[in-house]
Coordinates of N, CA and C and ligand atoms in Angstrom, one line a residue:
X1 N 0.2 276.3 110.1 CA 0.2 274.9 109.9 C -1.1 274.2 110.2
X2 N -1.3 273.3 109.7 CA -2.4 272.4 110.2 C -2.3 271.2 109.7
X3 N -3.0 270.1 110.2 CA -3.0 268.9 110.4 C -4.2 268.1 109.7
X4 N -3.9 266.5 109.3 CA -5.0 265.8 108.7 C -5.0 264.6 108.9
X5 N -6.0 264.0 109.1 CA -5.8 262.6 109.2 C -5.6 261.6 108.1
X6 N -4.7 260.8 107.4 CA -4.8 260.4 106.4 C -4.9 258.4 106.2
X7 N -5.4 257.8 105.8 CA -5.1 256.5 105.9 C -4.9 255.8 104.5
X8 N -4.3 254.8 104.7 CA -3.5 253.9 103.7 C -4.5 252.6 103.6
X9 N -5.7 252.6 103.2 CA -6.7 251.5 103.0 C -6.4 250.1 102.5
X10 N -7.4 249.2 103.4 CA -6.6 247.8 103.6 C -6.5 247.6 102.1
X11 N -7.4 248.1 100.9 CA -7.2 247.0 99.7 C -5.4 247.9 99.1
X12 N -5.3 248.9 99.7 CA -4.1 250.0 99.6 C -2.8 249.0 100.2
X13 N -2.7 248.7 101.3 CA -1.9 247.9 102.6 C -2.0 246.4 102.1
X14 N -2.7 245.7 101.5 CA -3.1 244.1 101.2 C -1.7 244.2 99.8
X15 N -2.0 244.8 98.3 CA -1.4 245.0 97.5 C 0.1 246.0 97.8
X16 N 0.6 246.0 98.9 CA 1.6 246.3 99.3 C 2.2 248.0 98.6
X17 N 0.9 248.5 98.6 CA 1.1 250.1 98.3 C 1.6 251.1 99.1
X18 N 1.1 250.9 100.2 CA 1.6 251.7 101.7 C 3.4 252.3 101.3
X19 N 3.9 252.0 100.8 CA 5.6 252.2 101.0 C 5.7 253.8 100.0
X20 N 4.5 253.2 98.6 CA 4.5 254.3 97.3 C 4.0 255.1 97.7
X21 N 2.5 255.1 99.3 CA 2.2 255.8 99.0 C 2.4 257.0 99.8
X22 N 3.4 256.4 100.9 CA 4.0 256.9 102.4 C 5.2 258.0 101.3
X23 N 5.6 257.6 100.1 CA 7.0 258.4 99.6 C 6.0 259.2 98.9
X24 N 5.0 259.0 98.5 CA 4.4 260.5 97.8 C 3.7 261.4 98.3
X25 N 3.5 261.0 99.7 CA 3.0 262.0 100.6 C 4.3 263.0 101.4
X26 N 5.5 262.3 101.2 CA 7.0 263.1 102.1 C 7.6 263.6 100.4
X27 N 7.3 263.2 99.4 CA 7.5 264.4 98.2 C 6.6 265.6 98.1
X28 N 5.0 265.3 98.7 CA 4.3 266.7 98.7 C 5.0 267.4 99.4
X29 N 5.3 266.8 100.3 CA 5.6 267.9 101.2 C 5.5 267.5 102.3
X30 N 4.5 267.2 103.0 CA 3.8 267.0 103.9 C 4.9 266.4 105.3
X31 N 4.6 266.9 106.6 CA 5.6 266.1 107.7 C 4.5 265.2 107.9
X32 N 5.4 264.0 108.4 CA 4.5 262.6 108.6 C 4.9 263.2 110.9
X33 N 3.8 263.4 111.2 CA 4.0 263.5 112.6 C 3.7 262.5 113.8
X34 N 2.4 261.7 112.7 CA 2.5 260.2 113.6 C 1.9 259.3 112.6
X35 N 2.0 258.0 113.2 CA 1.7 256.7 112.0 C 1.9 255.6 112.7
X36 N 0.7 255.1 112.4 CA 0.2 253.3 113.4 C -0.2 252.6 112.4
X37 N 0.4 251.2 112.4 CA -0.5 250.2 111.4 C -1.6 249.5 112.7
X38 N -3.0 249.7 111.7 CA -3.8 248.9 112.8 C -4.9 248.5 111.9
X39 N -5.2 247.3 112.4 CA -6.4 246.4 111.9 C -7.6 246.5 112.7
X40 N -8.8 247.5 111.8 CA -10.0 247.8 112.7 C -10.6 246.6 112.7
X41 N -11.7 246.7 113.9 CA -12.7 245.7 114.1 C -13.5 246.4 113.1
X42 N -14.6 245.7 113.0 CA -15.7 246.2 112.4 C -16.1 247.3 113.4
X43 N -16.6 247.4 114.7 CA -17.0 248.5 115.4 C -16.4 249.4 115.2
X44 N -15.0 249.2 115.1 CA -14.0 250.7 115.2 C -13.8 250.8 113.9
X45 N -14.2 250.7 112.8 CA -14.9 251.0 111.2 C -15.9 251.9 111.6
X46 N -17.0 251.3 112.2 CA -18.2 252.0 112.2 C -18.4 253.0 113.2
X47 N -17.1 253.1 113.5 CA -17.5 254.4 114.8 C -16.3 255.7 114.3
X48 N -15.3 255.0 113.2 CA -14.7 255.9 111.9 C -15.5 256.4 111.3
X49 N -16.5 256.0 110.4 CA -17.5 256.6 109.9 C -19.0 256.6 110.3
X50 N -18.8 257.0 111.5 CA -20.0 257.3 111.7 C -20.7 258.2 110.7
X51 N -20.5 259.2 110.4 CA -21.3 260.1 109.8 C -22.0 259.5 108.7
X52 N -21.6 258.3 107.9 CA -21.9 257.5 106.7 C -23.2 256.6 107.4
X53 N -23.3 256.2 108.2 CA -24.2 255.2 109.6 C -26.0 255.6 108.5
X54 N -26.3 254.4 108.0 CA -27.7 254.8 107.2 C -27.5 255.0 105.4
X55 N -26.4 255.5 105.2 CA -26.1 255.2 103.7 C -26.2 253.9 103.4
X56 N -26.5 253.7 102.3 CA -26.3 252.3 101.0 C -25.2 251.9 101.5
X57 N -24.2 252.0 101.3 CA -23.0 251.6 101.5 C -22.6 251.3 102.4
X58 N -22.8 251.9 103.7 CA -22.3 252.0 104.8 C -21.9 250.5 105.6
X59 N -22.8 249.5 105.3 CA -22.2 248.3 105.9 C -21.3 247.6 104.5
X60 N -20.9 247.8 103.4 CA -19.9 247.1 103.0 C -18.6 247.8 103.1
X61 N -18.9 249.2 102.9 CA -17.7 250.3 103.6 C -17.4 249.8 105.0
X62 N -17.7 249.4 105.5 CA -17.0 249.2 107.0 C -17.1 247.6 107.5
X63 N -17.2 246.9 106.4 CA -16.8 245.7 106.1 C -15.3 245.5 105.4
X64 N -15.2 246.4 104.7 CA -13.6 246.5 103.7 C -12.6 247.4 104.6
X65 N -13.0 247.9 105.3 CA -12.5 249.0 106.1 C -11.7 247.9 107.1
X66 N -12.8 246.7 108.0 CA -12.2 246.1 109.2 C -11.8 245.1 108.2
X67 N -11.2 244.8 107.4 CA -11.2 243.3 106.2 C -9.5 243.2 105.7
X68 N -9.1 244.1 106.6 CA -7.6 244.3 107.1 C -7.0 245.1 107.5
X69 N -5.7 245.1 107.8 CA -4.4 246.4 108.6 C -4.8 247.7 107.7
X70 N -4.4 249.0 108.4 CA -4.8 250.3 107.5 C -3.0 250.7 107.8
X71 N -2.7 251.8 107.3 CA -1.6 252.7 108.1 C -2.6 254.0 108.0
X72 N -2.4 254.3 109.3 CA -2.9 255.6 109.9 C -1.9 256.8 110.2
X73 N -2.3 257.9 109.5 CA -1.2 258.8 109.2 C -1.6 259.9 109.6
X74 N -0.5 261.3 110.4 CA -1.3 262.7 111.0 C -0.6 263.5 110.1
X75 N -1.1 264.2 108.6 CA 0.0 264.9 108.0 C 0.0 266.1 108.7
X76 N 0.9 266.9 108.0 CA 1.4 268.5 108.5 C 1.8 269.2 107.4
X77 N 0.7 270.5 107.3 CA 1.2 271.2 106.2 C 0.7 272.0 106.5
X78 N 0.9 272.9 105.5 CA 0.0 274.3 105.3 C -1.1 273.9 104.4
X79 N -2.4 274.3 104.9 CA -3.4 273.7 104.4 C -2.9 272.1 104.1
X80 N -3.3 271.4 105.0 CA -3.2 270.2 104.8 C -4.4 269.4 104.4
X81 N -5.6 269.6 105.0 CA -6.6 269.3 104.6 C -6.7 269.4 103.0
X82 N -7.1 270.3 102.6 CA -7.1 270.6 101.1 C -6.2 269.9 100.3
X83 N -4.9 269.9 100.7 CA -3.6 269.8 99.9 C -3.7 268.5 99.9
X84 N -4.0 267.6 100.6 CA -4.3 265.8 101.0 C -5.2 265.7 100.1
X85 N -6.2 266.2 100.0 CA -7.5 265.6 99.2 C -7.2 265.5 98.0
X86 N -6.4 267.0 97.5 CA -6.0 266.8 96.0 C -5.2 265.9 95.3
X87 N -4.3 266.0 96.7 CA -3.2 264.8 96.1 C -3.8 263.2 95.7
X88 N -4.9 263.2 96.6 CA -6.0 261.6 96.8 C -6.8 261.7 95.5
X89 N -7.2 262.6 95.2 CA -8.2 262.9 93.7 C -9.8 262.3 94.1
X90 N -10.2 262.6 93.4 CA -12.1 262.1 93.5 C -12.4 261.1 94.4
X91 N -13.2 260.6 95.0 CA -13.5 259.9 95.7 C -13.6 258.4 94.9
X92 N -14.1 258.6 93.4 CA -14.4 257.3 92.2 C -13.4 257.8 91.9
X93 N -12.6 256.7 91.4 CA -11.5 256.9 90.5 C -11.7 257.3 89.1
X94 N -13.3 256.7 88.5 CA -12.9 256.8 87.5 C -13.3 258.1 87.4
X95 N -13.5 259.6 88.2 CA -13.7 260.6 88.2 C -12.3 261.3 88.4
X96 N -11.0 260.6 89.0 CA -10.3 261.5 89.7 C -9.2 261.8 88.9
X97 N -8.6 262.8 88.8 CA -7.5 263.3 88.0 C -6.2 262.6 87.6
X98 N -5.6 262.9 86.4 CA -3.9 261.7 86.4 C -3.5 262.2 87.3
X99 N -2.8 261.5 87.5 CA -1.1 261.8 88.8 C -1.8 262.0 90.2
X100 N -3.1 261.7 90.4 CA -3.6 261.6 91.6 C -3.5 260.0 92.2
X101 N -3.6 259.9 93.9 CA -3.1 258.8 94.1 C -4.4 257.7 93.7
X102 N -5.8 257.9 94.1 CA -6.6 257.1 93.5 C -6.5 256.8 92.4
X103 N -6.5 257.8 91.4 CA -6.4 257.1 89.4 C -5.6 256.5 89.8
X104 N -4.6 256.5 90.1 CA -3.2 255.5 90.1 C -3.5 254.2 90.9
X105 N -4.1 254.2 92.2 CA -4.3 253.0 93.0 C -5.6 252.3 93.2
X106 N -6.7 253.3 93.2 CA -7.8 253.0 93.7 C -8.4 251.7 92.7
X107 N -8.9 250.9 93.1 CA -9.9 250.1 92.1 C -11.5 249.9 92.0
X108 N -11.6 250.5 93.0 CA -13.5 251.0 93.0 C -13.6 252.3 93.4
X109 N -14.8 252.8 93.3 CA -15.3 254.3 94.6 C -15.3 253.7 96.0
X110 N -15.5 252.0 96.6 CA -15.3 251.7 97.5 C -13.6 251.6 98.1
X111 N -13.3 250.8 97.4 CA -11.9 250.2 97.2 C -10.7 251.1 96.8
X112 N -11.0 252.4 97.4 CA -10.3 253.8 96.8 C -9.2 254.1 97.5
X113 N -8.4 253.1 98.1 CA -6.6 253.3 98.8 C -6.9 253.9 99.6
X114 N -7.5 255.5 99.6 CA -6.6 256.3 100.7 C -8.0 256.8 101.4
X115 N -8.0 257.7 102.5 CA -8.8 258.4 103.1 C -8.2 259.7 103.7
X116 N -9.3 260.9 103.8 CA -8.7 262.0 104.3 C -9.8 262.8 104.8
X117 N -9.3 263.5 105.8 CA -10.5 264.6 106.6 C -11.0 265.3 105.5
X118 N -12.3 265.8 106.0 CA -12.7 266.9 104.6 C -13.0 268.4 105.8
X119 N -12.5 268.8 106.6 CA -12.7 269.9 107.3 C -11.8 269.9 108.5
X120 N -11.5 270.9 109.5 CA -11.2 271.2 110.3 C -11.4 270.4 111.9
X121 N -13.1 270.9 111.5 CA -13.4 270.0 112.5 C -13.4 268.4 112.7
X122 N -13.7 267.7 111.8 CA -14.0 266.3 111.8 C -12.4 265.7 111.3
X123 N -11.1 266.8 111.2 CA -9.7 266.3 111.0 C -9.7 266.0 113.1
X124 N -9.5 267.0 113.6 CA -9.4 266.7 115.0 C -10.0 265.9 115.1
X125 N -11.5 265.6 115.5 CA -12.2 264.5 115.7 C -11.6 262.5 115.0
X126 N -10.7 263.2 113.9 CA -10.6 261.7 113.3 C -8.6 261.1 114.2
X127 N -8.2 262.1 114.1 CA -7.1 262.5 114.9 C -7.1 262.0 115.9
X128 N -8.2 262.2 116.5 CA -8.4 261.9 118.2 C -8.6 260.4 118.5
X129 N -9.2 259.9 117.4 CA -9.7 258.6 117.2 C -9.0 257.6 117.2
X130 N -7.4 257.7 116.7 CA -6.7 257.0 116.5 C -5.5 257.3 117.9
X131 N -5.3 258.5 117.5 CA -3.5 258.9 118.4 C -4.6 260.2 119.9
X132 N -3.3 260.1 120.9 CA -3.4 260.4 122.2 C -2.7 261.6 121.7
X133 N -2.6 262.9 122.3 CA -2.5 264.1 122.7 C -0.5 263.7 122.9
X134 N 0.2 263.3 123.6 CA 0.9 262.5 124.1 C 1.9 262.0 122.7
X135 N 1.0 261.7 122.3 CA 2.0 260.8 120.8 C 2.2 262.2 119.6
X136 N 1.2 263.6 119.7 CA 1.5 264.4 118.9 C 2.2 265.9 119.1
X137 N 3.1 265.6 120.0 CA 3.9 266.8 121.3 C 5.2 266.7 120.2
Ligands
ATP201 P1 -12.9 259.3 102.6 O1 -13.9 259.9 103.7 O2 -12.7 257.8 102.8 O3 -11.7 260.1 102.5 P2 -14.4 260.8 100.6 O4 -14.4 261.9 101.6 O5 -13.8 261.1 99.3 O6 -13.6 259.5 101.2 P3 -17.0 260.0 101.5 O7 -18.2 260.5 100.8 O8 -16.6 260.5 102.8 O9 -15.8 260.2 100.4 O10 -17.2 258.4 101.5 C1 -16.4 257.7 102.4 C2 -15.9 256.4 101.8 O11 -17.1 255.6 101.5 C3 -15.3 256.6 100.4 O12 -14.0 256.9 100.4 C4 -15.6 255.2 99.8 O13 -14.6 254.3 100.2 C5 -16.9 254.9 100.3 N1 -18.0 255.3 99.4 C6 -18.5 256.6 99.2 N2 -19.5 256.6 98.3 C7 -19.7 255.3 97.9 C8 -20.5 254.7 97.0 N3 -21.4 255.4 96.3 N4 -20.4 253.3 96.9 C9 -19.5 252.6 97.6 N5 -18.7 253.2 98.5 C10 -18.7 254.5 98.6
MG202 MG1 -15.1 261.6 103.6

């Protein structure tokens, strides 16, 4: 089994998608093992993506990021990591596959609904960021 961090992005949560997109993640498959709605600050944006810190983007990404509530999600699967990204599709929508949840929700490369770990390591690290040890027993 393994684990992923997944989020339900504010322009995702604003347009009241979180419900479609919480039932297409428990038809992959996937166990939902924990889940918080929370509204970042801008800091707690920028300390989410740190790794992006110096990109182009990186101050309007974590302007849209704190610019409302997210739902923050721990899936569980077998290969979860992988299996989450596919289900999410390209990062640009207009790159990402039909029946993926971006083509379907996303409306920019910024404005892209969902978020998901892209490795092992930085899934714990993102995991850790949101939920306590305590909340995933
Ligand atoms: P995420 O980490 O959110 O799951 P990702 O792994 O597909 O997305 P990253 O390269 O990690 O893509 O970029 C993080 C986020 O930054 C993207 O999801 C998107 O919201 C935003 N982003 C990435 N590239 C661009 C870009 N060229 N212009 C605007 N925003 C971008
Ligand atoms: Mg990423």
């Amino acid at each position: 089994m393994e684990r992923t961090l997944a989020i339900v992005k504010p322009d995702a949560v604003e347009r009241r998608l979180a419900g479609q997109i919480i039932q297409r993640i428990e038809d992959a498959g996937f166990e939902i093992r924990a889940m918080r709605r929370i509204h970042l600050s801008k800091r707690q944006a920028e300390g989410f993506y740190a790794v992006h810190r110096g990109r182009p983007f990186f101050p309007s990404l974590t302007d849209f990021m704190a610019s409302g509530p997210t739902v923050v999600l721990v899936l569980e699967a077998p290969d979860a990591i992988s299996k989450w990204r596919t289900l999410m599709g390209a990062t640009d929508p207009a790159k990402a596959e039909a029946g993926t949840l971006r083509k379907e929700f996303a409306q920019s490369i910024e404005r892209n609904a969902t978020h998901g770990s892209d490795a092992p390591e930085t899934a714990a690290v993102e995991i850790g960021y949101f939920f306590a040890g305590i909340d995933l027993i």
